[in-house]
PDB file of C-alpha atoms in Angstrom:
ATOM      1  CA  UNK A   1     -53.972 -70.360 -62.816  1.00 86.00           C
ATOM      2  CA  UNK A   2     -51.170 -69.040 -64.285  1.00 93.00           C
ATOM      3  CA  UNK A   3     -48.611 -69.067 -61.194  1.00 94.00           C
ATOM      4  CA  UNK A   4     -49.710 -73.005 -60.887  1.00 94.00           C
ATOM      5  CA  UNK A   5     -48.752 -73.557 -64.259  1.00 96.00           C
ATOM      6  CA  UNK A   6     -45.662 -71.667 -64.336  1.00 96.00           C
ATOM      7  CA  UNK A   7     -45.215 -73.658 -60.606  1.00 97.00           C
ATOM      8  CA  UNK A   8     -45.441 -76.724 -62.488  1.00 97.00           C
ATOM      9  CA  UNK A   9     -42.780 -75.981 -65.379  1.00 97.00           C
ATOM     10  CA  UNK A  10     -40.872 -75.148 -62.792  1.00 96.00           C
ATOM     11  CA  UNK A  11     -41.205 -78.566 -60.913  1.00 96.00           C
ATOM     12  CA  UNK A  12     -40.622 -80.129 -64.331  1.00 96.00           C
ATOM     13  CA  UNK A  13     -37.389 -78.403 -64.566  1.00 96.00           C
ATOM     14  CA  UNK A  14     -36.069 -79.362 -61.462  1.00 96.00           C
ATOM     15  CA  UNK A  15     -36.938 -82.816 -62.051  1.00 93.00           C
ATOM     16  CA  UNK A  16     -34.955 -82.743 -65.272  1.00 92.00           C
ATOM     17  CA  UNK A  17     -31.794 -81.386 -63.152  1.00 92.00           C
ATOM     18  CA  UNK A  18     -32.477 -84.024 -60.321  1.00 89.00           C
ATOM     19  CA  UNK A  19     -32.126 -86.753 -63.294  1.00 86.00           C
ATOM     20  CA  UNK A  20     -29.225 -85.047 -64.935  1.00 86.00           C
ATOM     21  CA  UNK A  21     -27.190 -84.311 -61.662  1.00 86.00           C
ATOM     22  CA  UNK A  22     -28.119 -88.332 -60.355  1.00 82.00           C
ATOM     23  CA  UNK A  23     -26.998 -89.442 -64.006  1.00 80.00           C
ATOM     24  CA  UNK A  24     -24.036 -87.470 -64.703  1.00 81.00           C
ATOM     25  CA  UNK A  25     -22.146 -86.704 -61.256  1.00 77.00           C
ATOM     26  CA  UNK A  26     -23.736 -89.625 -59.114  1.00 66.00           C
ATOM     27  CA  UNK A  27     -23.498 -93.277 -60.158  1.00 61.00           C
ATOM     28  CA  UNK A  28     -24.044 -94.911 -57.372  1.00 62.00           C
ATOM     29  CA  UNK A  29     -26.218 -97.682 -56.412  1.00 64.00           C
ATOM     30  CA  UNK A  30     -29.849 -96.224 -55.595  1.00 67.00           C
ATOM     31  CA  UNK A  31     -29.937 -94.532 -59.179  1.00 72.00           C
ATOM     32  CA  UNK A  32     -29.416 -97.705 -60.648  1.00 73.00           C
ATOM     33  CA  UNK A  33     -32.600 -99.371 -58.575  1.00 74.00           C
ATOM     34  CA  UNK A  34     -34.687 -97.030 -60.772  1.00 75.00           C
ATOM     35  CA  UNK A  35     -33.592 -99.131 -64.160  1.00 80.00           C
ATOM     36  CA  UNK A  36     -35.432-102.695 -64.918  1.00 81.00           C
ATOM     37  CA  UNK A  37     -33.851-105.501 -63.780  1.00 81.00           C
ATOM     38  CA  UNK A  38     -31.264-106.420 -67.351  1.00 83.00           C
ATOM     39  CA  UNK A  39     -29.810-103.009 -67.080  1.00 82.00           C
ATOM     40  CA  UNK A  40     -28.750-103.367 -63.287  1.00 80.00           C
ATOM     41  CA  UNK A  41     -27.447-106.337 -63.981  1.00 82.00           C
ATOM     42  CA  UNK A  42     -25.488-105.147 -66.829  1.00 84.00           C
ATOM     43  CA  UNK A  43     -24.476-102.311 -64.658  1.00 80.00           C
ATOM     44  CA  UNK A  44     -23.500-104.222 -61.732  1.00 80.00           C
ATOM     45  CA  UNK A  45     -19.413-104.537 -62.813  1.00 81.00           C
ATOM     46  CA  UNK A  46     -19.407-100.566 -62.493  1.00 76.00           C
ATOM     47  CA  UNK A  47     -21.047-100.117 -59.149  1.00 75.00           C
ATOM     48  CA  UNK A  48     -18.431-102.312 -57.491  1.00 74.00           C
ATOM     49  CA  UNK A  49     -15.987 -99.982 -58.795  1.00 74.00           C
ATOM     50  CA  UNK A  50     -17.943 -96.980 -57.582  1.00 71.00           C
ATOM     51  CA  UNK A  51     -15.698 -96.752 -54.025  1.00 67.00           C
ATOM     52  CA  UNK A  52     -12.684 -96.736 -55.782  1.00 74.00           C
ATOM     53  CA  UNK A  53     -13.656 -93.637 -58.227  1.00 73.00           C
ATOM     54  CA  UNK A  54     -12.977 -90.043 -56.574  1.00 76.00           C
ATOM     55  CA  UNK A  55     -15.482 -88.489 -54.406  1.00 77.00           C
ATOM     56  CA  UNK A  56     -15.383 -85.296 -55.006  1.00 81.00           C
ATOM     57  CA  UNK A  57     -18.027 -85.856 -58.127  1.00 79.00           C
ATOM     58  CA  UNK A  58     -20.183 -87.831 -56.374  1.00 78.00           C
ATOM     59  CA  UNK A  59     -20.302 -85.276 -53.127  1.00 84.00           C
ATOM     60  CA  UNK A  60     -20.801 -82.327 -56.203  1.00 86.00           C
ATOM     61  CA  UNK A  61     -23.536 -84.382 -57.467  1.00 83.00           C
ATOM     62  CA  UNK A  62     -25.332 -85.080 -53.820  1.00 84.00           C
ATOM     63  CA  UNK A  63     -25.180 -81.460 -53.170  1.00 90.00           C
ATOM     64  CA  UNK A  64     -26.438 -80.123 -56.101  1.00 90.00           C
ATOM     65  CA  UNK A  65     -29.414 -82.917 -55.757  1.00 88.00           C
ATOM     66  CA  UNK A  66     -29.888 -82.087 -51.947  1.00 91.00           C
ATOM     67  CA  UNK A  67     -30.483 -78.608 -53.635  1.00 94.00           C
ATOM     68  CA  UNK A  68     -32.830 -79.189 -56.488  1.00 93.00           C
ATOM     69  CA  UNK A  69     -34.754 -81.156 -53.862  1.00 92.00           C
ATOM     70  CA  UNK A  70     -35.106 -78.403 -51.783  1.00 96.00           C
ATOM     71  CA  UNK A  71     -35.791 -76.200 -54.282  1.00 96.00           C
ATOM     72  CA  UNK A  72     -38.956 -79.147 -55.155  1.00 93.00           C
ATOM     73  CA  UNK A  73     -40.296 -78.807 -52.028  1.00 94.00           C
ATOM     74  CA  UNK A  74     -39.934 -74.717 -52.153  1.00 96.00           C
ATOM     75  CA  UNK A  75     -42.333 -74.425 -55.114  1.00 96.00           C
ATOM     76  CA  UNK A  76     -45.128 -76.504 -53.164  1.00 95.00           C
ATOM     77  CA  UNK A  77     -44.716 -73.987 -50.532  1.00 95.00           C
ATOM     78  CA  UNK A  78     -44.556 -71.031 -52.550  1.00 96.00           C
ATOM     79  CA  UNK A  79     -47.634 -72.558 -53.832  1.00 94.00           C
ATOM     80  CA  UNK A  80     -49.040 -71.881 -50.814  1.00 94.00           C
ATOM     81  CA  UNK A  81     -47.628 -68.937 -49.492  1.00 95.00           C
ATOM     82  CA  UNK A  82     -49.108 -67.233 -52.947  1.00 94.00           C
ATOM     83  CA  UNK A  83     -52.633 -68.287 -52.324  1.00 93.00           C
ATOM     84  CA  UNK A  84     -52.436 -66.597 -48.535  1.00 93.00           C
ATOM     85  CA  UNK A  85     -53.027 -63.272 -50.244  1.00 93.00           C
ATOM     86  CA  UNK A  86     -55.762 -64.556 -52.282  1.00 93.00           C
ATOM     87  CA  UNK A  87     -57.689 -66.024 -49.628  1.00 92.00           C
ATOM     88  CA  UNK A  88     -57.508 -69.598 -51.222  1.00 95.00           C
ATOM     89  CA  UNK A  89     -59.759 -71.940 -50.054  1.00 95.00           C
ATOM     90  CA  UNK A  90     -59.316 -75.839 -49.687  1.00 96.00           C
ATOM     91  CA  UNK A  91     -60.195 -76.676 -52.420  1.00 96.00           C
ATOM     92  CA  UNK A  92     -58.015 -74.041 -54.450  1.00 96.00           C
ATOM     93  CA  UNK A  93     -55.190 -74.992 -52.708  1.00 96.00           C
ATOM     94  CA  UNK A  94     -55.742 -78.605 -53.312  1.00 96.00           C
ATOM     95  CA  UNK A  95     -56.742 -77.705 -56.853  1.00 96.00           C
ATOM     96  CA  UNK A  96     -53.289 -76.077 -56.922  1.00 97.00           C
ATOM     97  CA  UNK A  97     -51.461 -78.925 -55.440  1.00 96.00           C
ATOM     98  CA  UNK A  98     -52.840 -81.811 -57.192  1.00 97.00           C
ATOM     99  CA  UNK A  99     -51.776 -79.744 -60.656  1.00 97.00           C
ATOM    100  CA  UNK A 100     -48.173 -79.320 -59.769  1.00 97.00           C
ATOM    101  CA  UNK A 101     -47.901 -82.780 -58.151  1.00 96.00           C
ATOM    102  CA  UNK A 102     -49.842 -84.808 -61.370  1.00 96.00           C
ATOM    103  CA  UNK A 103     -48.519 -82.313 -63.770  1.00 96.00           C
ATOM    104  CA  UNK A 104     -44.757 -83.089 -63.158  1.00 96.00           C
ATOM    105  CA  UNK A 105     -45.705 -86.945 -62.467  1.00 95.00           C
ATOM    106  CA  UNK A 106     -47.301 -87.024 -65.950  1.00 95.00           C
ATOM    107  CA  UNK A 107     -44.307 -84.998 -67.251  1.00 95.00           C
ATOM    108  CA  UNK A 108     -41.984 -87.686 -65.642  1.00 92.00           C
ATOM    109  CA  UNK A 109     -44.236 -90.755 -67.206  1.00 91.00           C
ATOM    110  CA  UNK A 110     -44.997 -89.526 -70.326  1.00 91.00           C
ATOM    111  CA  UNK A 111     -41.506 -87.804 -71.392  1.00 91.00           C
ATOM    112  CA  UNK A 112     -39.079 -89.423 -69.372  1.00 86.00           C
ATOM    113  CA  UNK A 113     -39.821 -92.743 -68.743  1.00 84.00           C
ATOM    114  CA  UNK A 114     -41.681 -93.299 -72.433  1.00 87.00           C
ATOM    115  CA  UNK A 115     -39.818 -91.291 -74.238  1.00 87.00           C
ATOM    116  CA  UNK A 116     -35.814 -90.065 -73.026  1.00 84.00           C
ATOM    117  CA  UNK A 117     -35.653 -93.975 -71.380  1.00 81.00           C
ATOM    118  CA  UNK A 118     -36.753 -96.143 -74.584  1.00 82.00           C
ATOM    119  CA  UNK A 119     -37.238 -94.072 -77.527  1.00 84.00           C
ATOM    120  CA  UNK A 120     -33.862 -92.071 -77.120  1.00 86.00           C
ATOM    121  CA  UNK A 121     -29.908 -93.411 -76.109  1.00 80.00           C
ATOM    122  CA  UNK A 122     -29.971 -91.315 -72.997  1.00 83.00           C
ATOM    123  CA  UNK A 123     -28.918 -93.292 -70.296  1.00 81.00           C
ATOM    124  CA  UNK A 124     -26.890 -95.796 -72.745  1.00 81.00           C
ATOM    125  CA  UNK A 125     -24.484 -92.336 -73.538  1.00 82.00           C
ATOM    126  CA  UNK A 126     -23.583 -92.121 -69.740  1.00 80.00           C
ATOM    127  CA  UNK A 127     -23.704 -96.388 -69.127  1.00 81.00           C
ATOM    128  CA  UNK A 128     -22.240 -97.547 -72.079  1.00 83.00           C
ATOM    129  CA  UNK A 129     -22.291-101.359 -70.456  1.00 84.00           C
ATOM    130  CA  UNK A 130     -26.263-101.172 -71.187  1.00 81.00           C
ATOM    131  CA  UNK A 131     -26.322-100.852 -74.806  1.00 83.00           C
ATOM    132  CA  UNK A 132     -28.799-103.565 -76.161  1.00 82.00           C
ATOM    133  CA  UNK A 133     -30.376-104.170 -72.721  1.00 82.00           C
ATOM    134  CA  UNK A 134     -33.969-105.112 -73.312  1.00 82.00           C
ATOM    135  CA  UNK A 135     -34.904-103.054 -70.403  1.00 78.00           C
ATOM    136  CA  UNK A 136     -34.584 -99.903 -72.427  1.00 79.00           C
ATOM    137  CA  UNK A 137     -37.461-100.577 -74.371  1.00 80.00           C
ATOM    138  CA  UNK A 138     -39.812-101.764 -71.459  1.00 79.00           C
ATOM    139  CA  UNK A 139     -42.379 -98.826 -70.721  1.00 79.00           C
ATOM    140  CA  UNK A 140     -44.530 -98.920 -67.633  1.00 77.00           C
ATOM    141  CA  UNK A 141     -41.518-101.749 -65.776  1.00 79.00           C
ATOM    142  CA  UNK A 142     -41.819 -99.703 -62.978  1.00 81.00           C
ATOM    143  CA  UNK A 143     -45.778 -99.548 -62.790  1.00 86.00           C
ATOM    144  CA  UNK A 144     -45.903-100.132 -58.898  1.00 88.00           C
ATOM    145  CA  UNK A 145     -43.225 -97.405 -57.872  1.00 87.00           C
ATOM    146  CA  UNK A 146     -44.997 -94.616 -59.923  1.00 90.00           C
ATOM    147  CA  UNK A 147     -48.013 -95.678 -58.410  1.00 93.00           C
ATOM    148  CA  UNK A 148     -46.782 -95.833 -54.730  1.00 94.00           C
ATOM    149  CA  UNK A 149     -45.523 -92.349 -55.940  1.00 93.00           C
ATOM    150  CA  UNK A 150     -49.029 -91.455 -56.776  1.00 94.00           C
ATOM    151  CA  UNK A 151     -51.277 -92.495 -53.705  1.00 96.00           C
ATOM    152  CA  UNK A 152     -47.774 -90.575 -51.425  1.00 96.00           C
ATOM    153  CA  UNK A 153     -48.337 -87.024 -53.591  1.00 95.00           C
ATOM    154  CA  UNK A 154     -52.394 -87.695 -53.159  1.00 96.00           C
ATOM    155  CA  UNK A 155     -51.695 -87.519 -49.248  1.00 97.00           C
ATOM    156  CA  UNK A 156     -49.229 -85.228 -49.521  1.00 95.00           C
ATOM    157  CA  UNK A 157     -51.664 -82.806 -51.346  1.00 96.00           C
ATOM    158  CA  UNK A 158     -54.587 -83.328 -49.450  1.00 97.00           C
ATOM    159  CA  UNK A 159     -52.582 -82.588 -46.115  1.00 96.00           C
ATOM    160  CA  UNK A 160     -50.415 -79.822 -47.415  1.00 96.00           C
ATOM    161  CA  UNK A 161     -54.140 -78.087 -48.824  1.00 96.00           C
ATOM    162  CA  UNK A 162     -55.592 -78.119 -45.513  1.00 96.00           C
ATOM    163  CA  UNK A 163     -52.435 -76.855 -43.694  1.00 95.00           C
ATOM    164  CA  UNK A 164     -52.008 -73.714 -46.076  1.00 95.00           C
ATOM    165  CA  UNK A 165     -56.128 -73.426 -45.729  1.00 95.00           C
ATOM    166  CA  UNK A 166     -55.947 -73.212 -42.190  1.00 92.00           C
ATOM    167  CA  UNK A 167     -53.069 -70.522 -41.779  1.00 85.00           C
TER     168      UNK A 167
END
């Protein structure tokens, strides 16, 4: 139990980075479809501009994300791997999974979308254009993605449990 939870901090962390790196080296349009609605309008002036900015941040920024997401992916199959020795069975495995995978999607609801996005100035630091956006202060604005997110780590669990049970 403890490797899964240190798994899962570990997840957490990475997340953290992934938002960092996307905020700080990588303004570009995608990041911005993860605001509500008022605060892509308001930042819709600076991601015209984004072609005309140098690239050499924004390719930093894509490579350090390509990495943390790798990274993501390696702790669900270290996850794995580490239960071979054990002689894990399905439901271990899945047990496992379904910890890392709801542990860092709690993590992300709870702490980053209630908390850093409308109870701190995050985001408003980095896009300055958003200050007094109503957005900020909407929790749960992007109900349906987080679930969609849900239902894909579900599948992703279940399938990745029986793989690693079978090898």
């Amino acid at each position: 139990m403890l490797i899964t939870i240190l798994l899962t901090l570990c997840n957490i962390i990475l997340l953290c980075l992934m938002i960092l790196t996307a905020t700080v080296f990588m303004p570009y349009r995608g990041l911005a479809k993860n605001f509500p609605k008022d605060v892509q309008e308001a930042l819709k002036p600076r991601l015209d501009e984004i072609d005309k900015q140098p690239k050499a941040p924004r390719i930093f920024g894509g490579i350090l994300i390509i990495i943390t997401c790798l990274l993501f992916v390696g702790v669900f199959i270290w996850g794995g791997v580490e239960g071979m020795p054990h002689d894990f069975t399905y439901s271990q495995y899945l047990l496992r999974l379904l910890i890392i995978s709801f542990g860092t999607k709690a993590f992300d609801i709870i702490v980053l979308d209630y908390f850093l996005l409308t109870k701190t100035n995050f985001f408003q630091n980095f896009f300055p254009e958003t200050k007094g956006c109503a957005g900020w202060q909407q929790f749960g604005y992007n109900r349906k993605q987080q679930l969609g997110q849900s239902v894909f780590m579900l599948i992703c669990c279940l399938l990745l449990a029986f793989l690693f049970s079978r090898m």
